[in-house]
mmCIF file of C-alpha atoms and ligand atoms in Angstrom:
data_model
loop_
_atom_site.group_PDB
_atom_site.id
_atom_site.type_symbol
_atom_site.label_atom_id
_atom_site.label_comp_id
_atom_site.label_asym_id
_atom_site.label_seq_id
_atom_site.Cartn_x
_atom_site.Cartn_y
_atom_site.Cartn_z
ATOM 1 C CA MET D 1 19.458 -43.909 6.961
ATOM 2 C CA LEU D 2 16.522 -41.585 7.990
ATOM 3 C CA ILE D 3 14.526 -39.476 5.034
ATOM 4 C CA LYS D 4 12.828 -36.542 6.901
ATOM 5 C CA ARG D 5 9.671 -35.880 5.404
ATOM 6 C CA LEU D 6 8.798 -31.870 5.940
ATOM 7 C CA ARG D 7 5.525 -31.429 6.757
ATOM 8 C CA GLY D 8 3.941 -28.864 5.055
ATOM 9 C CA TRP D 9 4.671 -25.895 7.108
ATOM 10 C CA GLU D 10 7.882 -26.305 7.305
ATOM 11 C CA ALA D 11 10.944 -25.294 4.697
ATOM 12 C CA PRO D 12 14.411 -26.891 4.305
ATOM 13 C CA GLY D 13 16.575 -25.038 5.718
ATOM 14 C CA ARG D 14 14.411 -23.731 8.087
ATOM 15 C CA ASP D 15 15.712 -23.845 11.992
ATOM 16 C CA ILE D 16 12.283 -24.939 12.890
ATOM 17 C CA THR D 17 12.652 -23.409 16.876
ATOM 18 C CA PRO D 18 9.802 -22.811 19.757
ATOM 19 C CA GLU D 19 9.194 -19.066 19.134
ATOM 20 C CA GLU D 20 9.390 -18.090 22.586
ATOM 21 C CA ASP D 21 13.440 -19.547 21.767
ATOM 22 C CA PHE D 22 12.791 -17.890 18.668
ATOM 23 C CA PHE D 23 12.446 -14.099 20.110
ATOM 24 C CA SER D 24 13.974 -14.568 23.150
ATOM 25 C CA ARG D 25 17.118 -15.965 20.676
ATOM 26 C CA ARG D 26 16.868 -13.352 18.117
ATOM 27 C CA ALA D 27 17.632 -11.122 21.296
ATOM 28 C CA ALA D 28 20.455 -12.447 22.234
ATOM 29 C CA MET D 29 21.735 -12.830 18.851
ATOM 30 C CA THR D 30 21.184 -8.647 17.983
ATOM 31 C CA SER D 31 25.005 -8.133 19.001
ATOM 32 C CA ALA D 32 26.470 -10.386 16.523
ATOM 33 C CA ALA D 33 24.176 -9.064 13.416
ATOM 34 C CA VAL D 34 24.908 -5.493 13.629
ATOM 35 C CA ILE D 35 28.211 -7.704 13.070
ATOM 36 C CA GLY D 36 26.154 -9.254 9.911
ATOM 37 C CA GLY D 37 24.197 -6.729 8.720
ATOM 38 C CA ALA D 38 21.579 -5.555 10.699
ATOM 39 C CA ILE D 39 21.138 -2.880 13.536
ATOM 40 C CA ALA D 40 19.011 -2.646 16.577
ATOM 41 C CA VAL D 41 15.963 0.203 17.102
ATOM 42 C CA GLY D 42 15.412 -0.952 20.600
ATOM 43 C CA GLY D 43 13.244 -2.438 22.097
ATOM 44 C CA LEU D 44 11.650 -6.221 22.024
ATOM 45 C CA GLY D 45 14.685 -7.808 20.189
ATOM 46 C CA ILE D 46 13.283 -6.103 16.689
ATOM 47 C CA THR D 47 16.140 -5.788 14.773
ATOM 48 C CA ALA D 48 16.038 -3.496 11.250
ATOM 49 C CA ALA D 49 17.512 -5.728 9.087
ATOM 50 C CA ARG D 50 19.831 -3.529 6.183
ATOM 51 C CA ALA D 51 21.133 -5.580 4.144
ATOM 52 C CA ASP D 52 18.483 -8.232 4.334
ATOM 53 C CA ALA D 53 20.892 -10.748 6.847
ATOM 54 C CA PRO D 54 17.890 -12.944 7.454
ATOM 55 C CA PRO D 55 16.988 -12.950 11.001
ATOM 56 C CA PRO D 56 17.982 -16.123 13.449
ATOM 57 C CA GLY D 57 15.787 -19.222 11.977
ATOM 58 C CA ILE D 58 15.016 -18.074 8.828
ATOM 59 C CA PRO D 59 17.145 -19.331 5.680
ATOM 60 C CA ALA D 60 18.624 -17.053 3.547
ATOM 61 C CA SER D 61 16.835 -18.047 0.354
ATOM 62 C CA ALA D 62 13.632 -16.843 2.237
ATOM 63 C CA MET D 63 15.020 -13.324 2.056
ATOM 64 C CA ARG D 64 15.693 -13.327 -1.697
ATOM 65 C CA TYR D 65 12.835 -10.715 -2.071
ATOM 66 C CA LYS D 66 14.344 -8.425 -0.390
ATOM 67 C CA PRO D 67 12.240 -6.750 2.535
ATOM 68 C CA GLY D 68 14.118 -5.247 4.263
ATOM 69 C CA ARG D 69 12.647 -4.291 7.210
ATOM 70 C CA ALA D 70 12.390 -6.390 10.471
ATOM 71 C CA LEU D 71 10.034 -8.811 11.109
ATOM 72 C CA THR D 72 6.929 -7.882 12.386
ATOM 73 C CA ALA D 73 6.958 -9.619 16.261
ATOM 74 C CA GLN D 74 5.253 -12.986 15.856
ATOM 75 C CA LYS D 75 2.531 -12.278 18.185
ATOM 76 C CA VAL D 76 1.320 -9.134 16.681
ATOM 77 C CA ALA D 77 0.880 -10.637 13.742
ATOM 78 C CA GLU D 78 -0.922 -13.181 15.026
ATOM 79 C CA THR D 79 -3.353 -11.076 16.589
ATOM 80 C CA TYR D 80 -3.984 -8.032 14.270
ATOM 81 C CA ASN D 81 -6.315 -10.047 11.657
ATOM 82 C CA ASN D 82 -8.097 -8.850 9.361
ATOM 83 C CA PHE D 83 -10.728 -12.343 8.759
ATOM 84 C CA TYR D 84 -15.300 -9.929 8.824
ATOM 85 C CA GLU D 85 -15.890 -13.783 8.428
ATOM 86 C CA PHE D 86 -14.470 -13.910 12.231
ATOM 87 C CA SER D 87 -15.548 -10.456 13.033
ATOM 88 C CA THR D 88 -14.627 -6.707 11.813
ATOM 89 C CA ASP D 89 -12.827 -6.038 14.904
ATOM 90 C CA LYS D 90 -8.761 -6.626 14.539
ATOM 91 C CA ASP D 91 -8.734 -8.950 17.709
ATOM 92 C CA LEU D 92 -11.012 -12.218 16.474
ATOM 93 C CA TRP D 93 -8.083 -14.422 17.245
ATOM 94 C CA GLN D 94 -9.857 -15.711 20.318
ATOM 95 C CA MET D 95 -12.698 -16.691 17.883
ATOM 96 C CA ALA D 96 -10.804 -18.445 15.173
ATOM 97 C CA GLN D 97 -9.159 -20.507 17.362
ATOM 98 C CA SER D 98 -12.466 -22.665 16.789
ATOM 99 C CA PHE D 99 -12.007 -23.520 13.349
ATOM 100 C CA PRO D 100 -11.554 -26.654 12.678
ATOM 101 C CA GLN D 101 -8.611 -26.562 10.269
ATOM 102 C CA ARG D 102 -8.670 -30.539 9.372
ATOM 103 C CA PRO D 103 -10.405 -32.467 7.986
ATOM 104 C CA TRP D 104 -10.227 -29.761 5.177
ATOM 105 C CA SER D 105 -9.676 -30.391 0.590
ATOM 106 C CA ILE D 106 -9.749 -28.166 -1.694
ATOM 107 C CA ALA D 107 -12.298 -28.560 -4.993
ATOM 108 C CA PHE D 108 -10.862 -27.229 -8.192
ATOM 109 C CA ASP D 109 -13.793 -26.879 -10.840
ATOM 110 C CA GLY D 110 -14.244 -24.443 -14.019
ATOM 111 C CA MET D 111 -12.536 -24.127 -16.499
ATOM 112 C CA VAL D 112 -9.931 -27.610 -15.928
ATOM 113 C CA GLU D 113 -8.984 -30.662 -17.647
ATOM 114 C CA LYS D 114 -10.472 -32.306 -14.755
ATOM 115 C CA PRO D 115 -12.436 -31.298 -12.223
ATOM 116 C CA PHE D 116 -11.064 -32.540 -8.676
ATOM 117 C CA THR D 117 -10.775 -32.947 -4.742
ATOM 118 C CA ILE D 118 -7.875 -32.821 -3.030
ATOM 119 C CA ALA D 119 -7.058 -33.434 0.588
ATOM 120 C CA ILE D 120 -4.814 -30.160 2.169
ATOM 121 C CA ASP D 121 -2.376 -32.981 3.700
ATOM 122 C CA ASP D 122 -2.098 -34.639 0.081
ATOM 123 C CA LEU D 123 -1.456 -31.179 -1.989
ATOM 124 C CA LEU D 124 1.163 -30.316 0.900
ATOM 125 C CA LYS D 125 3.460 -33.171 -0.248
ATOM 126 C CA GLN D 126 3.105 -33.017 -3.715
ATOM 127 C CA MET D 127 4.459 -28.946 -3.166
ATOM 128 C CA PRO D 128 7.728 -27.436 -2.807
ATOM 129 C CA ILE D 129 7.200 -25.932 0.219
ATOM 130 C CA GLU D 130 10.141 -23.276 1.380
ATOM 131 C CA GLU D 131 9.696 -20.193 3.134
ATOM 132 C CA ARG D 132 9.327 -15.753 1.929
ATOM 133 C CA VAL D 133 9.996 -12.912 4.361
ATOM 134 C CA TYR D 134 7.324 -10.811 2.733
ATOM 135 C CA ARG D 135 6.016 -7.298 3.218
ATOM 136 C CA HIS D 136 2.442 -6.965 3.817
ATOM 137 C CA ARG D 137 0.318 -3.948 2.952
ATOM 138 C CA CYS D 138 -3.811 -3.596 4.136
ATOM 139 C CA VAL D 139 -5.519 -1.057 2.029
ATOM 140 C CA GLU D 140 -5.785 0.347 5.717
ATOM 141 C CA ALA D 141 -2.339 1.901 5.723
ATOM 142 C CA TRP D 142 -1.005 -0.852 7.977
ATOM 143 C CA ALA D 143 1.334 -3.744 7.199
ATOM 144 C CA MET D 144 3.460 -6.123 8.741
ATOM 145 C CA THR D 145 6.303 -8.158 7.179
ATOM 146 C CA VAL D 146 6.624 -11.675 7.721
ATOM 147 C CA PRO D 147 8.199 -15.323 7.024
ATOM 148 C CA TRP D 148 5.387 -17.376 5.416
ATOM 149 C CA THR D 149 5.659 -20.909 4.272
ATOM 150 C CA GLY D 150 3.982 -22.467 1.339
ATOM 151 C CA PHE D 151 4.724 -22.946 -2.045
ATOM 152 C CA ALA D 152 4.501 -21.178 -5.921
ATOM 153 C CA LEU D 153 0.787 -20.408 -6.716
ATOM 154 C CA SER D 154 2.550 -22.081 -9.964
ATOM 155 C CA LYS D 155 3.138 -25.616 -8.708
ATOM 156 C CA LEU D 156 -0.748 -25.616 -7.961
ATOM 157 C CA VAL D 157 -2.347 -23.874 -11.748
ATOM 158 C CA ALA D 158 0.433 -26.170 -12.879
ATOM 159 C CA LEU D 159 -1.291 -28.687 -11.087
ATOM 160 C CA ALA D 160 -5.045 -27.783 -11.310
ATOM 161 C CA LYS D 161 -4.404 -28.170 -15.339
ATOM 162 C CA PRO D 162 -6.103 -24.919 -17.136
ATOM 163 C CA THR D 163 -7.475 -24.936 -20.575
ATOM 164 C CA ALA D 164 -6.406 -22.748 -22.960
ATOM 165 C CA GLY D 165 -9.343 -20.345 -22.482
ATOM 166 C CA ALA D 166 -8.914 -19.505 -18.998
ATOM 167 C CA LYS D 167 -7.668 -16.274 -17.775
ATOM 168 C CA TYR D 168 -9.035 -15.915 -14.126
ATOM 169 C CA ILE D 169 -7.964 -17.922 -10.899
ATOM 170 C CA VAL D 170 -10.690 -17.860 -8.405
ATOM 171 C CA PHE D 171 -10.198 -18.331 -4.907
ATOM 172 C CA THR D 172 -13.423 -18.773 -2.724
ATOM 173 C CA SER D 173 -12.829 -19.157 1.211
ATOM 174 C CA ASP D 174 -14.623 -21.069 3.578
ATOM 175 C CA ALA D 175 -18.025 -20.254 4.727
ATOM 176 C CA ASP D 176 -19.223 -22.181 7.595
ATOM 177 C CA PRO D 177 -21.503 -20.698 10.006
ATOM 178 C CA LYS D 178 -20.987 -22.959 13.077
ATOM 179 C CA VAL D 179 -18.086 -21.472 13.325
ATOM 180 C CA MET D 180 -18.001 -17.355 11.892
ATOM 181 C CA PRO D 181 -19.716 -15.543 13.536
ATOM 182 C CA GLY D 182 -19.825 -12.513 10.624
ATOM 183 C CA LEU D 183 -21.408 -14.464 8.410
ATOM 184 C CA GLY D 184 -24.871 -12.857 7.012
ATOM 185 C CA GLY D 185 -25.822 -9.600 6.837
ATOM 186 C CA PHE D 186 -24.959 -7.590 4.095
ATOM 187 C CA MET D 187 -21.971 -8.462 2.935
ATOM 188 C CA PRO D 188 -21.956 -10.703 -0.426
ATOM 189 C CA TRP D 189 -20.643 -13.949 1.042
ATOM 190 C CA PRO D 190 -18.903 -16.123 0.339
ATOM 191 C CA TYR D 191 -15.491 -14.180 0.165
ATOM 192 C CA VAL D 192 -14.132 -14.377 -3.564
ATOM 193 C CA GLU D 193 -11.175 -12.645 -4.816
ATOM 194 C CA ALA D 194 -9.056 -13.696 -7.961
ATOM 195 C CA LEU D 195 -6.218 -13.218 -9.984
ATOM 196 C CA THR D 196 -5.644 -13.218 -13.516
ATOM 197 C CA LEU D 197 -3.233 -16.576 -15.022
ATOM 198 C CA ALA D 198 -0.653 -14.184 -16.020
ATOM 199 C CA GLU D 199 -0.738 -12.988 -12.087
ATOM 200 C CA ALA D 200 -0.798 -16.489 -10.613
ATOM 201 C CA ASN D 201 2.317 -17.716 -12.587
ATOM 202 C CA ASN D 202 4.331 -15.104 -11.560
ATOM 203 C CA GLU D 203 6.931 -15.824 -9.149
ATOM 204 C CA LEU D 204 5.739 -13.536 -6.555
ATOM 205 C CA ALA D 205 2.366 -15.032 -6.177
ATOM 206 C CA PHE D 206 2.374 -17.323 -3.252
ATOM 207 C CA ILE D 207 -0.197 -20.115 -1.467
ATOM 208 C CA GLY D 208 0.953 -20.073 2.499
ATOM 209 C CA THR D 209 0.478 -22.977 4.598
ATOM 210 C CA GLY D 210 2.034 -21.441 7.267
ATOM 211 C CA LEU D 211 3.241 -18.162 9.149
ATOM 212 C CA TYR D 212 6.595 -18.047 11.463
ATOM 213 C CA GLY D 213 7.807 -21.315 10.926
ATOM 214 C CA LYS D 214 4.458 -23.498 12.185
ATOM 215 C CA PRO D 215 1.371 -24.089 10.347
ATOM 216 C CA MET D 216 -1.145 -21.388 9.446
ATOM 217 C CA PRO D 217 -2.813 -19.904 12.160
ATOM 218 C CA PRO D 218 -6.495 -20.037 11.779
ATOM 219 C CA GLN D 219 -6.717 -16.055 11.667
ATOM 220 C CA ASN D 220 -4.329 -15.326 9.275
ATOM 221 C CA GLY D 221 -6.158 -17.918 6.659
ATOM 222 C CA GLY D 222 -4.986 -21.724 8.554
ATOM 223 C CA PRO D 223 -4.408 -23.965 6.361
ATOM 224 C CA ILE D 224 -4.352 -22.422 3.366
ATOM 225 C CA ARG D 225 -4.742 -18.680 2.239
ATOM 226 C CA LEU D 226 -2.685 -16.548 -1.022
ATOM 227 C CA VAL D 227 -0.140 -14.334 -0.421
ATOM 228 C CA THR D 228 0.324 -11.248 -2.706
ATOM 229 C CA PRO D 229 2.686 -9.281 -1.119
ATOM 230 C CA TRP D 230 2.437 -6.265 -4.878
ATOM 231 C CA LYS D 231 -1.358 -6.107 -4.126
ATOM 232 C CA TYR D 232 -3.320 -4.568 -1.480
ATOM 233 C CA GLY D 233 -4.413 -7.360 1.559
ATOM 234 C CA PHE D 234 -7.756 -7.900 0.775
ATOM 235 C CA LYS D 235 -6.404 -10.150 -2.212
ATOM 236 C CA SER D 236 -5.621 -12.475 -0.397
ATOM 237 C CA GLY D 237 -8.583 -15.077 0.941
ATOM 238 C CA LYS D 238 -7.793 -16.920 3.701
ATOM 239 C CA SER D 239 -9.050 -20.431 4.598
ATOM 240 C CA ILE D 240 -9.379 -21.478 0.833
ATOM 241 C CA VAL D 241 -11.472 -24.069 0.314
ATOM 242 C CA LYS D 242 -12.613 -23.846 -3.518
ATOM 243 C CA ILE D 243 -10.648 -22.832 -6.804
ATOM 244 C CA SER D 244 -11.818 -22.198 -9.790
ATOM 245 C CA PHE D 245 -10.823 -21.418 -13.439
ATOM 246 C CA ALA D 246 -12.642 -18.684 -15.361
ATOM 247 C CA ASP D 247 -12.733 -16.706 -18.800
ATOM 248 C CA LYS D 248 -14.380 -13.895 -17.625
ATOM 249 C CA GLN D 249 -13.442 -11.404 -14.593
ATOM 250 C CA PRO D 250 -15.394 -12.702 -11.740
ATOM 251 C CA ASP D 251 -17.683 -10.640 -8.970
ATOM 252 C CA THR D 252 -15.108 -10.440 -6.526
ATOM 253 C CA PHE D 253 -16.336 -9.844 -2.427
ATOM 254 C CA TRP D 254 -14.755 -6.248 -2.341
ATOM 255 C CA ALA D 255 -15.391 -5.412 -6.010
ATOM 256 C CA GLN D 256 -19.204 -5.819 -4.621
ATOM 257 C CA LEU D 257 -19.091 -4.326 -0.939
ATOM 258 C CA ALA D 258 -17.401 -0.565 -2.058
ATOM 259 C CA PRO D 259 -16.786 -0.611 -5.694
ATOM 260 C CA ASP D 260 -15.520 2.880 -5.744
ATOM 261 C CA GLU D 261 -12.662 1.418 -2.777
ATOM 262 C CA TYR D 262 -12.116 -1.065 -4.095
ATOM 263 C CA GLY D 263 -11.502 -2.318 -7.361
ATOM 264 C CA PHE D 264 -10.467 -5.915 -8.814
ATOM 265 C CA TRP D 265 -6.632 -4.976 -9.533
ATOM 266 C CA ALA D 266 -5.881 -3.541 -5.954
ATOM 267 C CA ASN D 267 -1.991 -3.087 -6.809
ATOM 268 C CA VAL D 268 -0.245 -1.055 -4.237
ATOM 269 C CA ASN D 269 0.168 3.005 -5.370
ATOM 270 C CA PRO D 270 1.340 5.497 -2.609
ATOM 271 C CA ALA D 271 -0.238 8.088 -5.477
ATOM 272 C CA PHE D 272 -3.652 6.616 -5.280
ATOM 273 C CA PRO D 273 -5.059 8.007 -2.489
ATOM 274 C CA HIS D 274 -8.428 5.874 -0.627
ATOM 275 C CA PRO D 275 -11.350 7.920 -1.208
ATOM 276 C CA ARG D 276 -10.844 8.405 2.262
ATOM 277 C CA TRP D 277 -7.882 8.109 3.257
ATOM 278 C CA SER D 278 -3.855 8.543 1.985
ATOM 279 C CA GLN D 279 -1.865 6.086 0.320
ATOM 280 C CA ALA D 280 1.148 7.632 1.172
ATOM 281 C CA GLN D 281 2.211 5.934 4.202
ATOM 282 C CA GLU D 282 1.670 3.262 6.464
ATOM 283 C CA ARG D 283 2.479 2.026 10.349
ATOM 284 C CA LEU D 284 3.899 -0.986 10.863
ATOM 285 C CA ILE D 285 2.049 -2.882 13.447
ATOM 286 C CA GLY D 286 3.506 -3.552 17.151
ATOM 287 C CA THR D 287 5.782 -0.198 16.330
ATOM 288 C CA ASP D 288 5.368 3.352 16.362
ATOM 289 C CA GLN D 289 6.976 3.636 12.959
ATOM 290 C CA VAL D 290 5.479 5.040 9.813
ATOM 291 C CA VAL D 291 6.949 4.554 6.539
ATOM 292 C CA ASP D 292 6.219 5.713 2.824
ATOM 293 C CA THR D 293 4.409 3.118 1.258
ATOM 294 C CA GLN D 294 6.320 1.885 -2.330
ATOM 295 C CA ILE D 295 4.210 1.480 -5.620
ATOM 296 C CA TYR D 296 3.320 -2.403 -5.922
ATOM 297 C CA ASN D 297 4.954 -2.663 -2.535
ATOM 298 C CA GLY D 298 8.073 -2.201 -3.282
ATOM 299 C CA TYR D 299 7.704 -5.340 -5.566
ATOM 300 C CA GLY D 300 7.929 -3.664 -8.991
ATOM 301 C CA GLN D 301 10.575 -5.183 -9.766
ATOM 302 C CA TRP D 302 9.107 -8.553 -10.017
ATOM 303 C CA ALA D 303 5.455 -7.378 -10.363
ATOM 304 C CA ALA D 304 5.227 -3.846 -12.973
ATOM 305 C CA SER D 305 5.634 -5.709 -15.860
ATOM 306 C CA LEU D 306 2.516 -7.657 -15.776
ATOM 307 C CA TYR D 307 0.427 -4.173 -16.567
ATOM 308 C CA ALA D 308 2.982 -2.567 -19.163
ATOM 309 C CA GLY D 309 0.329 -2.165 -21.374
ATOM 310 C CA MET D 310 -1.827 -1.028 -19.547
ATOM 311 C CA PRO D 311 -3.619 2.785 -18.943
ATOM 312 C CA GLN D 312 -1.346 3.392 -15.345
ATOM 313 C CA THR D 313 -4.884 4.508 -13.642
ATOM 314 C CA ARG D 314 -6.439 4.609 -10.980
ATOM 315 C CA LYS D 315 -8.438 1.214 -11.637
ATOM 316 C CA LEU D 316 -5.162 -0.078 -11.643
ATOM 317 C CA PHE D 317 -4.068 0.819 -8.282
ATOM 318 C CA MET D 318 -7.538 1.139 -5.797
HETATM 319 N N1 MTE Z 1 -11.394 -14.619 3.825
HETATM 320 C C1 MTE Z 1 -11.167 -14.023 4.266
HETATM 321 N N2 MTE Z 1 -9.992 -13.743 3.528
HETATM 322 C C2 MTE Z 1 -9.384 -12.561 3.908
HETATM 323 C C3 MTE Z 1 -9.884 -11.131 4.995
HETATM 324 C C4 MTE Z 1 -10.708 -11.616 5.403
HETATM 325 O O1 MTE Z 1 -11.317 -10.553 5.818
HETATM 326 N N3 MTE Z 1 -12.075 -12.814 5.255
HETATM 327 N N4 MTE Z 1 -9.497 -9.841 4.541
HETATM 328 C C5 MTE Z 1 -8.394 -9.793 3.909
HETATM 329 C C6 MTE Z 1 -7.230 -8.534 4.280
HETATM 330 S S1 MTE Z 1 -8.005 -7.172 4.331
HETATM 331 C C7 MTE Z 1 -6.160 -8.396 4.979
HETATM 332 S S2 MTE Z 1 -5.471 -7.371 4.589
HETATM 333 C C8 MTE Z 1 -5.452 -9.611 4.843
HETATM 334 C C9 MTE Z 1 -5.043 -9.866 6.602
HETATM 335 O O2 MTE Z 1 -3.956 -11.079 6.710
HETATM 336 P P1 MTE Z 1 -3.780 -11.428 8.467
HETATM 337 O O3 MTE Z 1 -4.882 -11.552 9.259
HETATM 338 O O4 MTE Z 1 -3.109 -12.737 7.817
HETATM 339 O O5 MTE Z 1 -3.072 -10.140 8.713
HETATM 340 O O6 MTE Z 1 -6.490 -10.533 4.973
HETATM 341 C C10 MTE Z 1 -7.571 -11.056 3.719
HETATM 342 N N5 MTE Z 1 -8.005 -12.345 3.650
HETATM 343 MO MO1 MO Z 2 -6.293 -5.557 4.491
#
């Protein structure tokens, strides 16, 4: 009997299909989807999932955090990016195609039982790969809804074995001047972002290794990135090469660059405007829709208890 070993970007139950098929099949199934609880909102095979019915090709389990929105068109999610190591322009995806994704390894250090380095493919073999459709809210007031493949961050924390005093997990992104023309200048490279260990162990916190059923494109943070859907997108570091554990809150990239605008917590909240723009609404990329932003990006059911004992001030939401 043939035992199929899932690759790192595959998830059990996913009907792996080349994207062209995936989208034309979705368009073809639009009328069927109406019966299944989704309605067509016109144009380009975009459907709005009314009752979080899974789009074709996506397992029902991927919908358990109730995205409640149509998937962003794959082409849009993969060609409209923030990755300042390459460029501050959104159309950097072509530049990122020469970013080598193998060999790739991740070093674990700081407050762990024993520091170690693991090759990405060895890590993927050990992790329970699944797929999750999440909304993503950038602090710049745009949003997307995409199917990530990967595994719960809590599984990675367990593998790393932090010591009793560790309180923070720190993610360092790759910084390779040979392939990243945006490095240098005044920015505090490398890109470092962090979570508390309590946040990292929250069930929503996810490590993304794939997107739309394929390996994570380099421009989206391949081969491995963080995904924290209740926080502004800048917390989710891309192309991670090091994960450290610490007992003190580290200096993070955005908090160093613009401390009055971007904080450590970065929880989404429409009631606290950015100093230069409102956070009340968000633009769904690839469409002309603008929708209301929700506290914790709509994930309060899972995330709000993390902050129950804290002052609900701007600091928690910037
Ligand atoms: N290393 C690194 N990670 C990063 C960024 C970056 O510039 N460099 N941008 C962040 C921001 S602001 C957002 S909104 C998301 C964008 O992810 P996407 O391009 O996959 O949509 O990546 C985040 N992670
Ligand atoms: Mo962002």
